[in-house]
XYZ file of C-alpha atoms in Angstrom:
606
model
C 89.222 -34.760 3.866
C 85.416 -34.363 3.897
C 84.098 -31.689 1.529
C 80.957 -31.111 3.556
C 81.267 -27.741 5.314
C 77.705 -27.228 6.550
C 74.100 -28.423 6.195
C 70.788 -26.936 5.198
C 68.210 -27.948 7.833
C 64.607 -26.699 7.784
C 65.572 -23.845 5.479
C 68.508 -22.699 7.655
C 72.244 -23.233 7.130
C 73.914 -24.827 10.160
C 77.544 -25.844 10.574
C 78.848 -29.368 11.144
C 79.070 -28.745 14.892
C 75.395 -27.851 15.152
C 73.768 -30.603 13.087
C 73.928 -33.171 15.950
C 71.417 -36.007 15.296
C 69.735 -34.326 12.321
C 72.207 -35.281 9.601
C 69.811 -37.704 7.891
C 67.108 -35.031 7.559
C 69.494 -32.321 6.361
C 70.946 -31.481 2.967
C 74.762 -31.259 2.834
C 76.442 -28.001 1.789
C 79.599 -28.991 -0.050
C 82.871 -27.058 -0.356
C 82.192 -25.383 -3.694
C 81.114 -22.052 -5.153
C 77.403 -22.431 -4.517
C 75.675 -19.511 -2.814
C 75.255 -21.400 0.493
C 78.855 -22.573 0.517
C 80.303 -19.156 -0.307
C 78.330 -17.504 2.515
C 79.835 -19.991 4.985
C 83.355 -19.724 3.493
C 83.274 -15.930 3.423
C 81.855 -15.553 6.923
C 84.633 -17.855 8.183
C 87.214 -15.914 6.228
C 86.103 -12.715 8.014
C 87.021 -14.459 11.316
C 90.313 -15.638 9.804
C 91.126 -12.028 8.927
C 90.136 -10.901 12.407
C 92.516 -13.477 13.980
C 95.349 -12.223 11.783
C 94.598 -8.605 12.766
C 94.515 -9.610 16.453
C 97.949 -11.212 16.168
C 99.457 -8.167 14.422
C 97.577 -5.624 16.547
C 97.041 -7.212 19.961
C 94.957 -4.267 21.274
C 92.429 -4.600 18.469
C 88.727 -4.894 19.343
C 86.063 -6.099 16.941
C 82.511 -5.106 16.202
C 80.838 -7.163 13.449
C 82.160 -9.191 10.500
C 79.458 -10.543 8.177
C 79.479 -12.190 4.769
C 78.062 -9.894 2.058
C 76.979 -10.426 -1.538
C 80.479 -10.658 -3.035
C 82.721 -11.158 -0.018
C 82.993 -10.135 3.609
C 84.168 -7.345 5.860
C 85.028 -6.691 9.495
C 84.609 -3.467 11.500
C 87.198 -3.030 14.249
C 89.245 -0.588 16.318
C 93.021 -1.056 16.096
C 93.741 0.611 19.449
C 92.509 3.277 21.816
C 94.540 5.917 19.932
C 92.217 5.486 16.958
C 94.896 4.251 14.513
C 93.615 4.009 10.947
C 94.854 1.294 8.620
C 95.498 1.841 4.915
C 95.830 -0.252 1.731
C 99.520 -0.769 2.496
C 98.597 -2.745 5.650
C 96.637 -5.386 3.771
C 99.692 -7.308 2.560
C 100.874 -8.108 6.109
C 97.367 -9.158 7.200
C 97.016 -11.444 4.150
C 100.415 -13.041 4.838
C 99.388 -13.813 8.436
C 96.054 -15.233 7.222
C 97.912 -17.643 4.941
C 100.003 -18.828 7.875
C 96.845 -19.513 9.853
C 95.348 -21.475 6.981
C 98.418 -23.686 6.818
C 98.120 -24.298 10.597
C 94.726 -25.944 9.899
C 93.032 -24.779 13.060
C 89.631 -26.038 14.100
C 86.934 -23.417 14.420
C 85.117 -24.284 17.672
C 81.577 -23.296 18.632
C 80.501 -22.887 22.222
C 77.268 -21.549 23.731
C 76.713 -19.373 26.754
C 73.954 -17.386 28.393
C 73.877 -13.746 27.481
C 74.926 -12.880 31.035
C 77.947 -15.185 30.829
C 79.013 -13.696 27.513
C 78.558 -10.169 28.852
C 80.785 -10.983 31.827
C 83.390 -12.667 29.573
C 83.634 -9.479 27.454
C 83.024 -6.971 30.216
C 86.067 -4.879 29.239
C 85.273 -4.883 25.537
C 82.946 -2.013 24.665
C 82.475 -3.116 21.060
C 81.351 -6.597 22.160
C 78.920 -4.923 24.570
C 77.539 -2.998 21.579
C 77.028 -6.297 19.735
C 75.281 -7.800 22.773
C 72.752 -4.925 22.778
C 71.601 -6.126 19.364
C 71.158 -9.760 20.446
C 67.908 -10.980 22.047
C 67.987 -12.702 25.421
C 68.710 -16.408 25.416
C 71.667 -18.671 24.470
C 74.498 -16.890 22.660
C 76.975 -18.753 20.486
C 80.671 -17.955 20.242
C 83.255 -19.192 17.727
C 86.946 -19.387 18.489
C 90.109 -20.243 16.615
C 93.619 -19.719 18.009
C 93.750 -16.456 19.953
C 90.544 -15.069 18.420
C 86.996 -15.552 19.680
C 83.842 -13.726 18.765
C 80.143 -13.624 19.494
C 78.603 -14.991 16.329
C 75.517 -16.815 15.075
C 77.582 -18.634 12.451
C 77.667 -20.925 10.597
C 81.371 -21.471 9.925
C 83.541 -24.045 8.211
C 84.924 -26.673 10.609
C 88.595 -25.873 9.965
C 90.686 -23.013 8.565
C 92.118 -25.373 5.908
C 88.988 -24.609 3.832
C 89.987 -20.955 3.560
C 92.893 -21.013 1.118
C 91.529 -18.828 -1.660
C 90.922 -15.317 -0.435
C 91.885 -11.737 -1.156
C 91.612 -8.549 0.897
C 90.329 -5.904 -1.482
C 90.095 -2.531 0.246
C 90.140 -0.461 3.410
C 87.326 1.886 4.410
C 85.921 3.643 7.432
C 82.548 2.777 9.019
C 80.634 4.511 11.786
C 79.900 2.319 14.740
C 76.524 0.738 14.064
C 76.114 2.994 10.997
C 75.492 5.976 13.321
C 77.215 9.170 12.109
C 77.346 10.500 15.654
C 79.475 7.522 16.801
C 83.172 6.828 16.299
C 84.640 5.803 12.976
C 85.946 2.226 12.962
C 88.295 0.566 10.522
C 86.631 -1.663 7.937
C 88.502 -4.113 5.737
C 86.718 -5.800 2.814
C 87.722 -9.071 1.259
C 86.435 -11.976 -0.759
C 86.921 -15.734 -0.812
C 86.143 -18.669 -3.101
C 86.414 -22.440 -3.061
C 88.963 -22.520 -5.869
C 91.865 -20.487 -7.260
C 90.356 -19.897 -10.715
C 87.194 -18.218 -9.371
C 89.206 -16.022 -7.064
C 91.518 -15.023 -9.900
C 88.517 -14.082 -12.086
C 87.038 -12.024 -9.273
C 90.278 -10.134 -8.830
C 90.374 -9.442 -12.564
C 86.866 -8.016 -12.372
C 87.843 -5.796 -9.405
C 90.824 -4.445 -11.322
C 88.697 -3.853 -14.418
C 86.037 -2.164 -12.289
C 88.669 0.274 -10.949
C 89.522 1.264 -14.499
C 85.809 1.702 -15.290
C 84.966 3.558 -12.051
C 82.423 6.209 -13.100
C 83.921 8.737 -10.688
C 87.294 8.460 -12.428
C 85.816 8.456 -15.954
C 83.340 11.170 -15.080
C 86.255 13.413 -14.197
C 88.238 12.513 -17.338
C 85.175 13.065 -19.541
C 84.208 16.264 -17.701
C 80.663 14.985 -16.999
C 80.037 15.879 -13.344
C 81.781 16.947 -10.162
C 81.131 17.319 -6.436
C 82.019 20.315 -4.222
C 82.329 20.247 -0.430
C 81.183 23.874 -0.247
C 77.812 22.761 -1.662
C 77.634 19.496 0.290
C 78.115 15.789 -0.043
C 75.864 13.772 -2.378
C 74.859 16.790 -4.409
C 76.274 16.363 -7.991
C 77.091 19.260 -10.232
C 76.506 18.455 -13.899
C 79.104 20.008 -16.171
C 78.249 20.920 -19.781
C 79.250 17.494 -21.133
C 77.174 15.722 -18.462
C 74.320 18.120 -19.068
C 74.243 17.186 -22.752
C 74.372 13.468 -21.870
C 71.451 13.797 -19.481
C 69.494 15.978 -21.814
C 69.755 13.432 -24.655
C 68.484 10.610 -22.479
C 65.681 12.843 -21.156
C 64.606 13.911 -24.653
C 64.597 10.379 -26.030
C 62.530 9.096 -23.089
C 60.192 12.088 -23.238
C 59.268 11.223 -26.824
C 58.925 7.530 -25.960
C 56.557 8.362 -23.060
C 54.374 10.587 -25.235
C 54.131 7.923 -27.921
C 52.867 5.518 -25.261
C 50.161 7.855 -24.025
C 51.836 9.327 -20.933
C 51.021 12.900 -19.948
C 53.802 15.149 -18.537
C 52.987 16.672 -15.132
C 55.041 18.323 -12.428
C 54.578 18.459 -8.672
C 56.251 20.781 -6.159
C 59.483 19.734 -4.455
C 58.174 20.736 -1.029
C 54.801 19.728 0.478
C 53.141 20.264 3.845
C 54.036 17.586 6.380
C 50.277 16.792 6.685
C 50.397 15.365 3.124
C 53.303 13.122 4.106
C 51.405 12.024 7.221
C 48.389 11.089 5.155
C 50.514 9.160 2.658
C 52.336 7.226 5.416
C 55.752 8.609 4.524
C 55.953 10.569 7.789
C 55.709 7.428 9.889
C 57.391 4.932 7.584
C 60.023 7.021 5.760
C 60.652 10.105 7.907
C 64.236 9.231 8.699
C 65.043 9.426 4.972
C 63.437 12.876 4.504
C 64.406 16.530 5.053
C 61.984 18.866 6.865
C 61.692 22.597 7.395
C 59.199 25.030 8.952
C 57.517 27.873 7.006
C 55.055 30.207 8.766
C 54.967 27.821 11.701
C 53.872 25.008 9.362
C 56.082 21.954 8.920
C 56.978 20.999 5.332
C 58.799 18.022 3.925
C 61.003 18.014 0.823
C 59.763 15.220 -1.374
C 61.662 11.902 -1.402
C 59.202 10.565 -3.999
C 56.799 12.026 -6.587
C 53.675 10.001 -5.835
C 51.828 12.474 -3.625
C 52.144 15.267 -6.227
C 50.757 12.973 -8.926
C 47.896 11.953 -6.638
C 46.979 15.641 -6.311
C 47.069 16.013 -10.100
C 44.594 13.097 -10.324
C 42.348 14.720 -7.764
C 42.196 17.963 -9.729
C 38.985 16.833 -11.471
C 36.377 14.105 -11.383
C 37.555 11.023 -13.234
C 35.486 8.588 -15.307
C 36.255 4.953 -16.169
C 36.517 6.224 -19.747
C 39.571 8.310 -18.646
C 41.485 5.258 -17.330
C 44.217 4.350 -17.476
C 45.648 7.792 -16.778
C 49.419 7.856 -17.151
C 51.312 10.772 -15.568
C 55.099 11.082 -15.844
C 57.689 13.484 -14.469
C 61.427 13.864 -14.280
C 61.066 14.450 -10.593
C 63.882 15.877 -8.504
C 63.801 14.165 -5.064
C 65.898 14.400 -1.923
C 66.681 11.635 0.511
C 68.773 11.765 3.649
C 71.742 9.465 3.090
C 74.457 9.087 5.698
C 77.801 10.548 4.546
C 79.493 7.184 4.934
C 77.415 5.559 2.184
C 77.620 8.356 -0.402
C 79.332 7.047 -3.515
C 79.653 9.039 -6.730
C 76.384 8.996 -8.664
C 75.364 5.655 -7.175
C 74.374 7.041 -3.782
C 73.470 10.745 -3.648
C 71.161 12.956 -1.640
C 69.541 14.669 -4.656
C 68.593 12.748 -7.750
C 66.060 12.799 -10.599
C 63.695 9.900 -11.180
C 62.134 9.042 -14.515
C 58.972 8.569 -12.539
C 55.429 7.750 -13.654
C 52.159 6.833 -11.990
C 49.385 4.980 -13.759
C 45.864 5.224 -12.339
C 43.720 2.375 -13.624
C 40.844 0.064 -12.856
C 41.723 -3.253 -11.134
C 40.873 -5.033 -14.355
C 43.583 -3.031 -16.167
C 46.489 -3.914 -13.854
C 47.820 -6.777 -15.926
C 47.730 -5.031 -19.296
C 49.494 -1.964 -17.909
C 52.203 -4.000 -16.199
C 52.831 -5.777 -19.512
C 53.022 -2.420 -21.321
C 55.577 -1.236 -18.781
C 57.620 -4.417 -19.179
C 57.610 -3.933 -22.934
C 58.901 -0.368 -22.389
C 61.590 -1.710 -20.056
C 62.709 -4.279 -22.623
C 62.874 -1.626 -25.312
C 65.109 0.630 -23.220
C 67.458 -2.158 -22.100
C 67.943 -3.407 -25.685
C 68.813 0.081 -26.871
C 71.408 0.565 -24.153
C 72.771 -2.989 -24.499
C 71.822 -4.326 -21.044
C 70.689 -7.773 -20.119
C 68.267 -7.787 -17.205
C 66.226 -9.943 -14.876
C 63.197 -9.339 -12.644
C 62.419 -9.930 -8.963
C 59.137 -9.525 -7.067
C 59.568 -7.895 -3.685
C 56.930 -8.683 -1.114
C 55.552 -6.948 2.003
C 58.263 -5.541 4.311
C 58.089 -5.485 8.096
C 57.326 -1.764 8.045
C 54.246 -1.405 5.847
C 50.797 0.156 5.560
C 47.628 -1.637 4.561
C 45.929 -4.964 5.289
C 47.543 -8.291 4.492
C 44.636 -9.116 2.207
C 45.295 -6.064 0.022
C 48.992 -6.865 -0.093
C 48.143 -10.436 -1.194
C 45.923 -9.179 -4.018
C 48.573 -6.713 -5.201
C 51.374 -9.281 -5.023
C 49.317 -11.860 -6.888
C 48.566 -9.296 -9.638
C 52.277 -8.941 -10.261
C 52.849 -12.669 -10.299
C 49.924 -13.288 -12.633
C 51.171 -10.690 -15.140
C 54.620 -12.343 -15.236
C 53.428 -15.964 -15.064
C 50.848 -15.712 -17.807
C 53.421 -14.267 -20.173
C 56.262 -16.652 -19.378
C 58.554 -14.168 -17.661
C 61.117 -15.625 -15.227
C 61.538 -13.910 -11.897
C 62.890 -14.299 -8.352
C 61.280 -13.480 -5.057
C 62.689 -10.996 -2.526
C 60.755 -11.690 0.622
C 60.108 -8.479 2.594
C 61.768 -6.233 0.032
C 58.687 -4.281 -1.091
C 57.989 -0.575 -0.629
C 56.054 0.284 2.513
C 52.867 0.916 0.490
C 52.962 -1.974 -1.988
C 54.794 -4.937 -3.565
C 56.979 -4.359 -6.568
C 58.849 -5.797 -9.524
C 62.483 -4.762 -9.452
C 64.400 -4.600 -12.737
C 67.982 -5.718 -12.220
C 70.411 -5.107 -15.046
C 73.692 -6.946 -15.681
C 76.662 -4.919 -16.857
C 79.690 -5.858 -18.905
C 81.470 -7.154 -15.763
C 78.445 -9.377 -14.907
C 77.591 -7.202 -11.903
C 73.879 -6.795 -11.113
C 72.340 -3.398 -10.475
C 68.809 -2.634 -9.292
C 67.396 0.142 -11.457
C 63.751 0.227 -12.556
C 60.763 -0.717 -10.471
C 57.038 -1.339 -10.929
C 54.820 -1.149 -7.859
C 51.150 -2.039 -7.388
C 49.525 0.182 -4.805
C 45.990 -0.158 -3.371
C 46.943 1.713 -0.206
C 47.636 5.303 -1.276
C 44.369 5.500 -3.354
C 42.595 4.442 -0.165
C 44.378 6.941 2.045
C 43.672 9.839 -0.326
C 40.165 8.608 -1.134
C 40.762 8.511 -4.867
C 37.832 7.595 -7.046
C 36.419 7.282 -10.527
C 32.842 6.929 -11.809
C 32.184 3.509 -13.357
C 29.777 2.519 -16.151
C 26.957 2.236 -13.619
C 27.557 5.806 -12.464
C 28.930 4.525 -9.117
C 32.111 5.680 -7.457
C 34.972 3.142 -7.454
C 38.533 3.092 -6.189
C 41.373 3.108 -8.794
C 44.616 1.236 -8.454
C 47.873 3.185 -8.561
C 50.943 1.774 -10.365
C 54.249 3.422 -9.441
C 56.842 3.033 -12.181
C 60.420 4.115 -12.870
C 62.351 2.610 -15.782
C 65.888 3.862 -15.196
C 65.356 4.351 -11.476
C 67.256 7.624 -11.399
C 69.196 9.400 -14.109
C 72.197 9.701 -11.783
C 72.468 6.040 -10.911
C 71.669 4.849 -14.460
C 74.313 7.163 -15.992
C 76.918 5.939 -13.470
C 76.085 2.319 -14.383
C 76.120 3.151 -18.141
C 79.577 4.770 -17.842
C 81.008 1.699 -16.097
C 79.191 -0.729 -18.444
C 80.651 0.956 -21.525
C 83.938 2.017 -19.908
C 83.008 5.551 -20.981
C 82.505 4.532 -24.643
C 78.874 5.745 -24.525
C 76.407 4.871 -27.266
C 76.623 7.338 -30.137
C 73.048 8.550 -29.655
C 73.733 9.860 -26.126
C 77.415 10.727 -26.278
C 77.841 14.328 -25.008
C 80.120 15.219 -27.929
C 79.577 12.870 -30.837
C 82.159 14.340 -33.226
C 85.390 16.312 -32.692
C 86.523 18.229 -35.750
C 90.298 18.776 -35.829
C 91.540 21.311 -38.410
C 95.299 20.828 -38.911
C 95.815 24.591 -39.203
C 93.925 27.886 -39.277
C 93.636 27.523 -43.046
C 91.220 24.647 -42.472
C 89.126 26.363 -39.771
C 86.394 27.721 -42.058
C 85.720 24.205 -43.426
C 85.622 22.901 -39.836
C 82.959 25.515 -38.949
C 80.933 24.585 -42.017
C 80.951 20.906 -40.978
C 79.954 21.796 -37.385
C 77.012 23.782 -38.737
C 75.884 20.882 -40.936
C 76.090 18.508 -37.914
C 73.932 20.823 -35.785
C 71.254 20.686 -38.461
C 70.967 16.900 -38.109
C 71.071 16.931 -34.314
C 74.708 15.904 -33.822
C 76.808 17.605 -31.117
C 80.347 18.494 -32.246
C 83.288 20.501 -31.099
C 86.090 22.117 -33.072
C 89.495 21.422 -31.604
C 91.375 24.441 -32.820
C 93.712 25.042 -29.927
C 97.319 26.014 -30.551
C 98.529 22.491 -29.812
C 100.035 19.696 -31.851
C 97.734 17.600 -33.978
C 98.544 14.464 -31.948
C 97.837 16.180 -28.678
C 94.424 17.363 -29.883
C 93.548 13.895 -31.091
C 94.673 12.343 -27.771
C 92.545 14.879 -25.890
C 89.456 13.872 -27.972
C 90.199 10.195 -27.355
C 90.497 10.784 -23.615
C 87.033 12.293 -23.753
C 85.843 9.039 -25.392
C 84.368 10.994 -28.337
C 82.937 8.407 -30.765
C 84.229 10.074 -33.948
C 87.202 12.282 -34.741
C 87.399 14.102 -38.052
C 90.769 15.471 -39.190
C 90.857 18.216 -41.868
C 93.821 19.206 -44.011
C 94.466 20.646 -47.474
C 93.229 17.501 -49.200
C 89.951 17.413 -47.255
C 89.223 21.075 -47.897
C 89.959 20.776 -51.598
C 87.837 17.637 -52.077
C 85.153 18.335 -49.462
C 86.003 15.121 -47.652
C 86.784 14.128 -44.074
C 89.464 11.885 -42.610
C 87.386 9.896 -40.109
C 88.604 8.015 -37.050
C 85.751 5.916 -35.604
C 86.569 4.929 -32.014
C 83.698 2.493 -31.722
C 84.527 0.454 -34.869
C 88.295 1.163 -34.579
C 88.370 2.166 -38.256
C 89.977 5.002 -40.165
C 88.720 6.031 -43.587
C 88.313 8.974 -45.987
C 84.735 9.945 -46.820
C 82.840 12.561 -48.774
C 81.141 15.061 -46.462
C 77.633 14.075 -47.566
C 78.610 10.411 -47.035
C 79.697 11.284 -43.519
C 76.479 13.130 -42.629
C 74.412 10.234 -43.985
C 76.426 7.841 -41.814
C 75.620 9.955 -38.756
C 71.906 10.058 -39.626
C 71.968 6.226 -39.850
C 73.589 5.948 -36.430
C 70.974 8.226 -34.895
C 68.146 6.245 -36.513
C 69.448 2.946 -35.107
C 67.806 3.848 -31.793
C 64.176 2.726 -31.560
C 62.370 3.897 -28.416
């Protein structure tokens, strides 16, 4: 059996049926776990799943079924009655898929005109929806057994290559992502070239379920959501409020030490300001608008315009630059209800946002300062990270020449200092290219968090200036910068990364004091008072419950340290310490214990 499943030709992946006479000038894609191979395998597995569904549910109609970063999915309608499938239905679909793999069916590609395809699927409304999104010209179709679908491909030549797969979950998806359209079934799955890789992926999925920040956030009483308030609008409970506050306070001090000035812009601005900035044309669908005194206003999705207005408040000299403004800015973005997901995708969130106004000659040094700040934060929170430069998107403002200068400035800063980075073509913000900071968590998942953007366009649009050493007016450059991205998303990632065992310096409750009886309560209060003096949050667990139940409750909250107090501890002014992070139990003098806590707090260097 040949292990070539596709070819790379002129930068494109094509299947074995499409290579024709170009084999000698193409690079083979082998049946393995390379990125190219997995895209082909997973795309093909989506079609395999669709065939199984079609056999089990003959009335089923299919919309789209692409490969995605870690697997694949298919959107489909089971029947005209709108039947919804659940997790329990996956087993039967998987079993049928395995039968089809053993049948070793060829996957056959044919091409038609768009008119021919439209006629062929004239009674299939979902296929007609797909055709609306396809430009005029030849249209390819792939078929296997009883299933056929309009598809660009590429696919493996035979279903025998699709042995190692797993269906992972069921969801709903609006037709074409439009909330006003019907809700289709969506089934997600993944596939690999070997059993071991699939097994490891399934292990990660199961571990991710245990670490789900929505589940842990409930257990730890950090945040909640309420339908009466609205989707995507988190409510921070006292524990979560303390967690956020600690991160905010640490970062505030770190910003001030690095010369950043705190500012604050309004959360609602006239629509004219958003028109001037380009947001109205390029970002309007993501914004919320209202009318006040017959004047249209937009709720801010970003903080940049407010900071521009702070800059414009007075005449600036080259001696003032760089000017570094930062704000914990609350922003609102219109997200469709179908994509809302815990703290990862919300409609209101707070950015650790900053804007640096500098001379063009200062771009490099400021980017390097930001990268040093990023490295400092990631080390303290225990994250590995990588960087990616995102270039001009299709929807953008400004001349190509300006974009090229800005993009090159980012590359130069990274190249000259030996930083490794990838390129995301077309992934930049509409006003400038950017460096994205992508962190890797304990499960080796990658998350995009921080960003650094070089912007020549907004200073031009708002006519920003500074007076240079020759007393002439010049245009500053604007660097947009967020380190965590948003507090919400970063906290969600941190919860999953640590499985709720948050670093001591940000844990909402760092110590739970458990007096065995009321006779030990006064000593517990004395300890809590001492801990407050050194900046440690503690709680006294004095409920009328058993000792074991109170300890279990503290453990469920993932409190780093539990202190138990009995007659011996009161008499000797000691504590019986249970350290969850080190998994140790020991008796300590009270002053020993407070010194230990001071050391733990001082381990953080921002």
